[in-house]
């Protein structure tokens, strides 16, 4: 018996069907963010790094500087990541013809047609985000909630343009596109008015979402604070939760870096699933703050995936990754983070949830504890190795040399 067959038998003894778990995992797409490849710079303002509530740190060489470089790097990462993928784009990744440029409020589908061709050729879906940061029209840290009508209107036009683009992308791919609005809006110091900006944001969102678009899934992403905006965030958790709850078709996106360090997003997942039929997620790793470190196989990632699977919500939860580390090889960052997301999902799919839940309901807590603890040392690695093999990607210990070769041959030659 090989290691996979042996491991499978051990899981079967607990009532876990490994083949079924692998099939479910292989069918679940994870949306991989394009912005890990170039430190969230994009193509429309090439001189600027990320500003406006977020920040990338590190100076590892080899950052992608163009559509050609970013897609080559993304391809290399995907070749080392098992499972079904989507690509998550930001509006600042518009692809312009030579000599062409359009400001954020004038972007159209044409500027993303190259991405659609790219996605079509690889059979992957696309998700989309307005880019309301790293731009001179972010004034005093404000966009959609600004008291300056010119500023507010500019960003309303931008978000309307982005929803239109998302709809056209969805039409072109025969798919639905997750369109996520995150804005940095907030204040560095103690506010004199907390309500006014929120009422302006609410009115702006009402305008942005007025037209139903069948190929778009709308969502809004809250935050607790941003860099330079430490005292107040307009789009707080309560604000967007209430907005989504009162606006059918608009969903609340949970980013696990956007809460108090002692709050866990895993516990919020079942709470929201009691009310919403879709739940978009940004999986990241906050270290002390929303630092967007590369996703590791840590307790919270395992717990997030357990909740998704336990709640029977594999289809309802739209999983996206959101991290950007410029201090390490960026292609490897994608690979480590995305493989970990896959690994954590597989881990969750291989647990005897029904048995554990029945023990909880029966008040047999001692048995539940004993079984849950025993599950931690099941031969999970053998199933993972088999999954990588059947997915045609290198196993653990075999992919890093491919990254090293790519770095020597491609990344090191970039200026
Ligand atoms: C920022 C949000 C947002 C961004 C990306 C680039 O705090 O997490 O999702 O990270 O849109
Ligand atoms: Zn996010």
Tab-separated table of C-alpha atoms and ligand atoms in Angstrom:
chain	number	residue	atom	x	y	z
A	1	UNK	CA	0.000	0.000	0.000
A	2	UNK	CA	1.459	3.390	-0.882
A	3	UNK	CA	1.374	6.331	1.516
A	4	UNK	CA	-1.697	7.881	-0.092
A	5	UNK	CA	-3.716	4.651	0.135
A	6	UNK	CA	-2.635	4.152	3.737
A	7	UNK	CA	-3.594	7.702	4.672
A	8	UNK	CA	-6.915	7.357	2.853
A	9	UNK	CA	-7.743	4.278	4.927
A	10	UNK	CA	-7.000	6.157	8.151
A	11	UNK	CA	-9.379	8.951	7.140
A	12	UNK	CA	-11.998	6.420	6.027
A	13	UNK	CA	-11.923	4.899	9.515
A	14	UNK	CA	-13.194	8.272	10.780
A	15	UNK	CA	-15.872	8.401	8.094
A	16	UNK	CA	-14.008	10.886	5.890
A	17	UNK	CA	-14.181	10.317	2.122
A	18	UNK	CA	-10.824	11.520	0.818
A	19	UNK	CA	-11.681	11.230	-2.889
A	20	UNK	CA	-14.737	13.391	-2.375
A	21	UNK	CA	-12.708	15.961	-0.434
A	22	UNK	CA	-10.141	16.159	-3.249
A	23	UNK	CA	-12.840	16.584	-5.891
A	24	UNK	CA	-14.477	19.394	-3.903
A	25	UNK	CA	-11.154	21.145	-3.433
A	26	UNK	CA	-10.262	20.889	-7.115
A	27	UNK	CA	-13.572	22.539	-8.051
A	28	UNK	CA	-13.275	25.517	-5.713
A	29	UNK	CA	-11.657	28.602	-7.274
A	30	UNK	CA	-9.399	30.888	-5.269
A	31	UNK	CA	-9.054	34.412	-6.554
A	32	UNK	CA	-5.377	35.319	-6.655
A	33	UNK	CA	-4.643	39.033	-6.424
A	34	UNK	CA	-2.494	40.396	-9.236
A	35	UNK	CA	-1.021	43.075	-6.957
A	36	UNK	CA	1.500	40.858	-5.128
A	37	UNK	CA	3.572	40.880	-8.320
A	38	UNK	CA	4.401	44.591	-8.403
A	39	UNK	CA	3.855	45.949	-4.877
A	40	UNK	CA	0.367	47.325	-5.714
A	41	UNK	CA	1.784	49.835	-8.211
A	42	UNK	CA	-0.290	49.156	-11.295
A	43	UNK	CA	0.344	50.500	-14.769
A	44	UNK	CA	-1.413	53.870	-14.747
A	45	UNK	CA	0.902	55.746	-12.372
A	46	UNK	CA	4.152	53.807	-12.708
A	47	UNK	CA	6.242	56.132	-10.554
A	48	UNK	CA	4.056	55.898	-7.505
A	49	UNK	CA	4.101	53.226	-4.842
A	50	UNK	CA	0.975	52.413	-2.846
A	51	UNK	CA	-0.271	55.384	-0.836
A	52	UNK	CA	-3.503	56.088	0.970
A	53	UNK	CA	-3.981	53.895	3.991
A	54	UNK	CA	-1.930	50.964	2.689
A	55	UNK	CA	1.779	50.435	2.281
A	56	UNK	CA	4.166	47.895	0.812
A	57	UNK	CA	7.566	47.494	2.409
A	58	UNK	CA	10.731	45.823	1.152
A	59	UNK	CA	13.123	46.226	-1.760
A	60	UNK	CA	13.576	42.732	-3.165
A	61	UNK	CA	14.704	43.006	-6.799
A	62	UNK	CA	12.692	41.842	-9.796
A	63	UNK	CA	9.314	43.584	-9.425
A	64	UNK	CA	7.090	43.260	-12.508
A	65	UNK	CA	6.890	46.577	-14.399
A	66	UNK	CA	4.480	45.861	-17.222
A	67	UNK	CA	1.568	43.703	-18.331
A	68	UNK	CA	3.999	41.315	-20.035
A	69	UNK	CA	6.162	40.940	-16.926
A	70	UNK	CA	3.259	40.679	-14.478
A	71	UNK	CA	1.453	38.037	-16.526
A	72	UNK	CA	4.672	36.044	-17.021
A	73	UNK	CA	5.226	36.065	-13.254
A	74	UNK	CA	1.609	35.172	-12.578
A	75	UNK	CA	1.868	32.250	-15.015
A	76	UNK	CA	4.992	31.030	-13.258
A	77	UNK	CA	3.249	31.207	-9.873
A	78	UNK	CA	0.127	29.435	-11.177
A	79	UNK	CA	2.227	26.588	-12.546
A	80	UNK	CA	3.232	25.874	-8.937
A	81	UNK	CA	-0.190	26.284	-7.318
A	82	UNK	CA	-2.700	23.423	-7.435
A	83	UNK	CA	-6.428	23.970	-7.864
A	84	UNK	CA	-8.773	26.272	-9.714
A	85	UNK	CA	-7.774	29.912	-9.993
A	86	UNK	CA	-9.211	33.313	-10.738
A	87	UNK	CA	-7.248	36.546	-11.118
A	88	UNK	CA	-8.191	39.570	-9.043
A	89	UNK	CA	-7.471	42.873	-10.801
A	90	UNK	CA	-7.409	46.488	-9.693
A	91	UNK	CA	-8.430	49.344	-11.967
A	92	UNK	CA	-4.857	50.684	-11.847
A	93	UNK	CA	-3.815	47.631	-13.906
A	94	UNK	CA	-5.389	49.117	-17.039
A	95	UNK	CA	-3.413	48.175	-20.149
A	96	UNK	CA	-2.875	51.199	-22.391
A	97	UNK	CA	-1.856	51.213	-26.039
A	98	UNK	CA	1.529	52.904	-26.670
A	99	UNK	CA	1.164	56.640	-25.995
A	100	UNK	CA	-2.335	56.229	-24.581
A	101	UNK	CA	-3.435	57.094	-21.039
A	102	UNK	CA	-6.793	57.531	-19.329
A	103	UNK	CA	-7.486	58.806	-15.840
A	104	UNK	CA	-9.337	56.578	-13.405
A	105	UNK	CA	-12.732	58.134	-14.101
A	106	UNK	CA	-12.369	57.535	-17.840
A	107	UNK	CA	-11.375	53.871	-17.842
A	108	UNK	CA	-13.367	51.541	-20.073
A	109	UNK	CA	-13.524	47.839	-20.898
A	110	UNK	CA	-11.058	48.399	-23.749
A	111	UNK	CA	-8.308	48.995	-21.179
A	112	UNK	CA	-8.911	45.509	-19.751
A	113	UNK	CA	-9.483	43.561	-22.955
A	114	UNK	CA	-5.906	42.236	-22.764
A	115	UNK	CA	-6.672	40.779	-19.316
A	116	UNK	CA	-9.812	39.126	-20.675
A	117	UNK	CA	-7.786	37.523	-23.482
A	118	UNK	CA	-5.246	36.410	-20.888
A	119	UNK	CA	-7.932	34.879	-18.652
A	120	UNK	CA	-9.749	33.230	-21.559
A	121	UNK	CA	-6.580	31.574	-22.796
A	122	UNK	CA	-6.077	30.058	-19.347
A	123	UNK	CA	-9.708	29.271	-18.564
A	124	UNK	CA	-9.708	31.382	-15.397
A	125	UNK	CA	-12.214	33.929	-14.052
A	126	UNK	CA	-11.557	37.582	-13.247
A	127	UNK	CA	-12.505	39.726	-10.235
A	128	UNK	CA	-12.272	43.497	-10.170
A	129	UNK	CA	-11.650	46.438	-7.806
A	130	UNK	CA	-11.828	50.207	-8.172
A	131	UNK	CA	-8.491	51.792	-7.172
A	132	UNK	CA	-9.348	54.653	-4.832
A	133	UNK	CA	-5.801	55.163	-3.564
A	134	UNK	CA	-2.353	56.083	-4.928
A	135	UNK	CA	-3.857	59.014	-6.852
A	136	UNK	CA	-3.764	62.839	-6.482
A	137	UNK	CA	-7.562	62.998	-6.279
A	138	UNK	CA	-7.366	61.295	-2.880
A	139	UNK	CA	-7.466	64.566	-0.936
A	140	UNK	CA	-6.798	64.669	2.775
A	141	UNK	CA	-7.276	60.910	2.889
A	142	UNK	CA	-10.806	61.131	1.471
A	143	UNK	CA	-12.502	59.872	-1.692
A	144	UNK	CA	-16.211	58.950	-1.798
A	145	UNK	CA	-16.866	60.629	1.551
A	146	UNK	CA	-15.094	63.887	0.749
A	147	UNK	CA	-16.875	67.180	1.455
A	148	UNK	CA	-15.240	68.450	-1.765
A	149	UNK	CA	-17.791	67.735	-4.486
A	150	UNK	CA	-15.119	67.552	-7.221
A	151	UNK	CA	-13.287	64.853	-5.309
A	152	UNK	CA	-16.431	62.908	-4.436
A	153	UNK	CA	-17.758	63.076	-8.002
A	154	UNK	CA	-14.416	61.962	-9.454
A	155	UNK	CA	-14.471	58.792	-7.345
A	156	UNK	CA	-18.162	58.160	-8.016
A	157	UNK	CA	-17.360	58.325	-11.745
A	158	UNK	CA	-14.427	55.968	-11.158
A	159	UNK	CA	-16.568	53.395	-9.325
A	160	UNK	CA	-19.307	53.625	-11.954
A	161	UNK	CA	-16.681	53.052	-14.664
A	162	UNK	CA	-15.317	50.058	-12.733
A	163	UNK	CA	-18.722	48.421	-12.278
A	164	UNK	CA	-19.344	48.851	-16.017
A	165	UNK	CA	-15.952	47.268	-16.778
A	166	UNK	CA	-16.706	44.393	-14.386
A	167	UNK	CA	-20.041	43.827	-16.133
A	168	UNK	CA	-18.381	43.802	-19.557
A	169	UNK	CA	-15.681	41.415	-18.344
A	170	UNK	CA	-18.379	39.118	-16.943
A	171	UNK	CA	-20.237	39.232	-20.220
A	172	UNK	CA	-17.092	38.468	-22.201
A	173	UNK	CA	-16.260	35.489	-19.969
A	174	UNK	CA	-19.828	34.280	-19.448
A	175	UNK	CA	-19.220	34.566	-15.705
A	176	UNK	CA	-19.929	36.754	-12.699
A	177	UNK	CA	-17.240	39.159	-11.543
A	178	UNK	CA	-16.793	40.097	-7.889
A	179	UNK	CA	-16.565	43.896	-7.772
A	180	UNK	CA	-15.159	45.063	-4.436
A	181	UNK	CA	-15.082	48.629	-3.192
A	182	UNK	CA	-12.461	49.478	-0.612
A	183	UNK	CA	-11.707	53.137	0.035
A	184	UNK	CA	-9.126	54.479	2.471
A	185	UNK	CA	-11.313	57.341	3.767
A	186	UNK	CA	-10.566	58.338	7.310
A	187	UNK	CA	-8.896	60.861	9.594
A	188	UNK	CA	-5.512	60.976	11.250
A	189	UNK	CA	-6.845	62.706	14.324
A	190	UNK	CA	-9.961	62.828	16.424
A	191	UNK	CA	-12.975	63.689	14.232
A	192	UNK	CA	-15.256	66.634	14.853
A	193	UNK	CA	-17.948	64.978	12.707
A	194	UNK	CA	-18.257	61.229	12.332
A	195	UNK	CA	-21.701	61.144	10.779
A	196	UNK	CA	-21.309	63.605	7.880
A	197	UNK	CA	-18.655	61.595	6.001
A	198	UNK	CA	-20.682	58.403	6.474
A	199	UNK	CA	-23.842	59.983	5.095
A	200	UNK	CA	-21.862	61.216	2.075
A	201	UNK	CA	-20.388	57.733	1.553
A	202	UNK	CA	-23.860	56.178	1.826
A	203	UNK	CA	-25.237	58.569	-0.798
A	204	UNK	CA	-22.267	57.882	-3.087
A	205	UNK	CA	-22.748	54.109	-2.793
A	206	UNK	CA	-26.451	54.476	-3.580
A	207	UNK	CA	-25.501	56.235	-6.832
A	208	UNK	CA	-22.814	53.681	-7.661
A	209	UNK	CA	-25.097	50.664	-7.112
A	210	UNK	CA	-28.244	52.199	-8.674
A	211	UNK	CA	-28.077	50.137	-11.857
A	212	UNK	CA	-28.406	46.372	-11.472
A	213	UNK	CA	-25.704	44.572	-13.466
A	214	UNK	CA	-26.291	40.834	-13.938
A	215	UNK	CA	-22.629	39.850	-14.333
A	216	UNK	CA	-21.479	41.735	-11.247
A	217	UNK	CA	-21.464	40.641	-7.604
A	218	UNK	CA	-21.076	43.843	-5.581
A	219	UNK	CA	-19.311	44.028	-2.268
A	220	UNK	CA	-17.883	46.575	0.150
A	221	UNK	CA	-14.817	46.114	2.361
A	222	UNK	CA	-14.572	47.686	5.795
A	223	UNK	CA	-11.492	48.464	7.804
A	224	UNK	CA	-10.630	49.410	11.363
A	225	UNK	CA	-7.918	51.946	10.462
A	226	UNK	CA	-5.306	52.786	7.835
A	227	UNK	CA	-1.798	54.216	7.911
A	228	UNK	CA	-2.061	57.963	8.509
A	229	UNK	CA	-5.767	57.490	9.191
A	230	UNK	CA	-5.516	56.089	12.674
A	231	UNK	CA	-8.376	57.853	14.425
A	232	UNK	CA	-11.389	57.259	12.225
A	233	UNK	CA	-12.432	55.096	9.271
A	234	UNK	CA	-15.574	56.145	7.417
A	235	UNK	CA	-16.253	52.654	6.012
A	236	UNK	CA	-16.206	50.844	9.321
A	237	UNK	CA	-17.462	47.318	9.963
A	238	UNK	CA	-20.833	48.493	11.308
A	239	UNK	CA	-21.295	50.942	8.447
A	240	UNK	CA	-20.797	48.410	5.646
A	241	UNK	CA	-22.507	45.571	7.474
A	242	UNK	CA	-25.620	47.703	7.833
A	243	UNK	CA	-25.282	48.919	4.243
A	244	UNK	CA	-25.104	45.368	2.881
A	245	UNK	CA	-27.938	44.195	5.126
A	246	UNK	CA	-30.226	46.917	3.781
A	247	UNK	CA	-29.163	46.744	0.115
A	248	UNK	CA	-29.948	43.345	-1.424
A	249	UNK	CA	-27.253	42.363	-3.913
A	250	UNK	CA	-24.491	44.210	-2.066
A	251	UNK	CA	-22.359	41.950	0.106
A	252	UNK	CA	-20.046	42.592	3.004
A	253	UNK	CA	-16.460	41.506	2.333
A	254	UNK	CA	-14.447	40.322	5.325
A	255	UNK	CA	-10.693	40.980	5.211
A	256	UNK	CA	-9.078	39.224	8.148
A	257	UNK	CA	-6.537	42.027	8.523
A	258	UNK	CA	-9.212	44.644	9.131
A	259	UNK	CA	-10.307	43.961	12.677
A	260	UNK	CA	-8.986	44.411	16.148
A	261	UNK	CA	-6.031	42.007	16.619
A	262	UNK	CA	-8.013	39.916	19.121
A	263	UNK	CA	-11.076	39.616	16.869
A	264	UNK	CA	-11.222	36.619	14.554
A	265	UNK	CA	-12.838	36.548	11.141
A	266	UNK	CA	-13.443	32.794	11.427
A	267	UNK	CA	-16.178	33.493	13.967
A	268	UNK	CA	-17.745	36.184	11.766
A	269	UNK	CA	-18.181	33.765	8.853
A	270	UNK	CA	-21.043	31.705	10.366
A	271	UNK	CA	-22.608	34.879	11.781
A	272	UNK	CA	-22.863	36.428	8.319
A	273	UNK	CA	-23.879	33.171	6.666
A	274	UNK	CA	-26.981	33.220	8.852
A	275	UNK	CA	-28.112	36.268	6.831
A	276	UNK	CA	-26.315	36.449	3.466
A	277	UNK	CA	-26.251	34.002	0.544
A	278	UNK	CA	-22.746	35.122	-0.462
A	279	UNK	CA	-19.736	36.056	1.594
A	280	UNK	CA	-16.635	37.505	-0.060
A	281	UNK	CA	-13.380	37.093	1.818
A	282	UNK	CA	-9.890	38.606	1.672
A	283	UNK	CA	-7.452	36.194	3.211
A	284	UNK	CA	-4.342	37.938	4.468
A	285	UNK	CA	-2.067	37.867	7.524
A	286	UNK	CA	-1.990	40.855	9.803
A	287	UNK	CA	1.073	41.207	12.003
A	288	UNK	CA	0.266	43.800	14.691
A	289	UNK	CA	-1.728	45.766	12.119
A	290	UNK	CA	-3.106	45.275	8.591
A	291	UNK	CA	0.389	44.519	7.359
A	292	UNK	CA	-0.661	42.124	4.561
A	293	UNK	CA	2.076	39.585	5.228
A	294	UNK	CA	2.098	36.443	3.073
A	295	UNK	CA	-0.577	33.954	4.166
A	296	UNK	CA	0.887	31.153	6.275
A	297	UNK	CA	-0.691	27.920	7.428
A	298	UNK	CA	-1.530	29.399	10.817
A	299	UNK	CA	-4.347	28.715	13.267
A	300	UNK	CA	-6.643	31.445	11.969
A	301	UNK	CA	-6.308	30.344	8.333
A	302	UNK	CA	-7.136	26.768	9.375
A	303	UNK	CA	-10.095	28.017	11.402
A	304	UNK	CA	-11.401	30.233	8.563
A	305	UNK	CA	-11.357	27.257	6.205
A	306	UNK	CA	-12.964	24.992	8.801
A	307	UNK	CA	-15.860	27.429	9.116
A	308	UNK	CA	-16.297	27.633	5.343
A	309	UNK	CA	-16.492	23.852	5.076
A	310	UNK	CA	-18.468	23.225	8.294
A	311	UNK	CA	-21.112	25.737	7.287
A	312	UNK	CA	-21.512	23.959	3.943
A	313	UNK	CA	-20.530	27.282	2.388
A	314	UNK	CA	-17.826	26.317	-0.093
A	315	UNK	CA	-19.924	27.808	-2.896
A	316	UNK	CA	-21.191	30.813	-0.903
A	317	UNK	CA	-17.819	32.064	0.316
A	318	UNK	CA	-15.844	33.772	-2.445
A	319	UNK	CA	-12.238	33.353	-1.410
A	320	UNK	CA	-9.684	35.921	-2.486
A	321	UNK	CA	-6.119	36.494	-1.335
A	322	UNK	CA	-4.817	39.907	-0.324
A	323	UNK	CA	-1.174	40.300	0.645
A	324	UNK	CA	1.809	42.178	-0.725
A	325	UNK	CA	5.320	41.572	0.467
A	326	UNK	CA	8.144	43.349	-1.340
A	327	UNK	CA	10.877	41.938	0.898
A	328	UNK	CA	10.953	38.441	-0.634
A	329	UNK	CA	10.726	36.886	-4.092
A	330	UNK	CA	7.269	38.036	-5.202
A	331	UNK	CA	6.481	34.947	-7.281
A	332	UNK	CA	7.347	32.734	-4.321
A	333	UNK	CA	5.115	34.923	-2.134
A	334	UNK	CA	2.168	34.097	-4.412
A	335	UNK	CA	3.051	30.410	-4.370
A	336	UNK	CA	3.435	30.150	-0.580
A	337	UNK	CA	0.236	32.091	0.115
A	338	UNK	CA	-1.933	30.340	-2.471
A	339	UNK	CA	-0.622	26.858	-1.671
A	340	UNK	CA	-1.407	27.549	1.978
A	341	UNK	CA	-4.961	28.593	1.139
A	342	UNK	CA	-5.370	25.340	-0.798
A	343	UNK	CA	-3.736	23.374	2.007
A	344	UNK	CA	-6.000	24.863	4.676
A	345	UNK	CA	-9.096	24.146	2.588
A	346	UNK	CA	-8.002	20.549	2.077
A	347	UNK	CA	-7.313	20.229	5.792
A	348	UNK	CA	-10.844	21.435	6.545
A	349	UNK	CA	-12.390	19.125	3.933
A	350	UNK	CA	-10.714	16.149	5.614
A	351	UNK	CA	-12.201	16.625	9.083
A	352	UNK	CA	-15.133	14.537	10.398
A	353	UNK	CA	-17.350	17.605	10.872
A	354	UNK	CA	-20.638	15.745	11.193
A	355	UNK	CA	-19.313	13.484	13.909
A	356	UNK	CA	-17.792	16.401	15.820
A	357	UNK	CA	-20.996	18.462	15.541
A	358	UNK	CA	-23.130	15.523	16.691
A	359	UNK	CA	-20.869	15.099	19.725
A	360	UNK	CA	-21.271	18.819	20.521
A	361	UNK	CA	-25.059	18.637	20.260
A	362	UNK	CA	-25.150	15.533	22.425
A	363	UNK	CA	-23.102	17.305	25.075
A	364	UNK	CA	-20.341	14.721	24.714
A	365	UNK	CA	-17.651	17.369	25.005
A	366	UNK	CA	-14.877	15.094	26.285
A	367	UNK	CA	-15.195	12.828	23.246
A	368	UNK	CA	-15.396	15.811	20.927
A	369	UNK	CA	-12.178	17.190	22.377
A	370	UNK	CA	-10.394	13.848	22.124
A	371	UNK	CA	-11.441	13.293	18.498
A	372	UNK	CA	-10.602	16.862	17.438
A	373	UNK	CA	-7.147	16.480	18.953
A	374	UNK	CA	-6.546	13.098	17.295
A	375	UNK	CA	-7.414	14.632	13.925
A	376	UNK	CA	-4.443	16.967	14.236
A	377	UNK	CA	-1.955	14.160	13.660
A	378	UNK	CA	-3.715	12.355	10.814
A	379	UNK	CA	-1.407	11.856	7.781
A	380	UNK	CA	-2.608	15.033	6.067
A	381	UNK	CA	0.713	15.555	4.258
A	382	UNK	CA	0.289	12.326	2.270
A	383	UNK	CA	-3.088	13.477	0.936
A	384	UNK	CA	-1.656	16.908	0.085
A	385	UNK	CA	1.259	15.322	-1.771
A	386	UNK	CA	-1.176	13.193	-3.774
A	387	UNK	CA	-3.304	16.258	-4.573
A	388	UNK	CA	-0.292	18.206	-5.891
A	389	UNK	CA	0.678	15.237	-8.030
A	390	UNK	CA	-2.794	14.790	-9.535
A	391	UNK	CA	-2.987	18.552	-10.151
A	392	UNK	CA	0.251	18.416	-12.112
A	393	UNK	CA	2.166	20.781	-9.830
A	394	UNK	CA	5.376	20.072	-7.925
A	395	UNK	CA	5.071	18.825	-4.370
A	396	UNK	CA	6.519	20.465	-1.280
A	397	UNK	CA	10.287	20.641	-1.513
A	398	UNK	CA	10.246	20.496	-5.332
A	399	UNK	CA	8.907	23.898	-6.384
A	400	UNK	CA	11.439	26.216	-4.823
A	401	UNK	CA	14.210	25.334	-7.245
A	402	UNK	CA	11.896	26.334	-10.098
A	403	UNK	CA	11.494	29.749	-8.456
A	404	UNK	CA	15.267	30.022	-8.076
A	405	UNK	CA	15.752	29.279	-11.761
A	406	UNK	CA	13.048	31.819	-12.707
A	407	UNK	CA	14.728	34.398	-10.508
A	408	UNK	CA	18.128	33.802	-12.113
A	409	UNK	CA	16.813	33.656	-15.687
A	410	UNK	CA	14.102	36.348	-15.610
A	411	UNK	CA	13.742	38.437	-12.437
A	412	UNK	CA	17.433	39.178	-11.912
A	413	UNK	CA	17.665	40.629	-15.430
A	414	UNK	CA	15.063	43.339	-14.701
A	415	UNK	CA	16.516	46.785	-14.064
B	1	LIG	C1	-6.802	47.543	1.959
B	1	LIG	C2	-7.710	46.455	1.520
B	1	LIG	C3	-7.774	46.232	0.051
B	1	LIG	C4	-6.412	46.298	-0.616
B	1	LIG	C5	-6.413	45.865	-2.051
B	1	LIG	C6	-5.194	46.289	-2.762
B	1	LIG	O1	-6.700	47.657	3.311
B	1	LIG	O2	-7.379	45.277	2.177
B	1	LIG	O3	-8.409	45.040	-0.208
B	1	LIG	O4	-5.469	45.544	0.080
B	1	LIG	O5	-7.570	46.278	-2.653
B	2	LIG	ZN1	-8.463	43.489	1.490
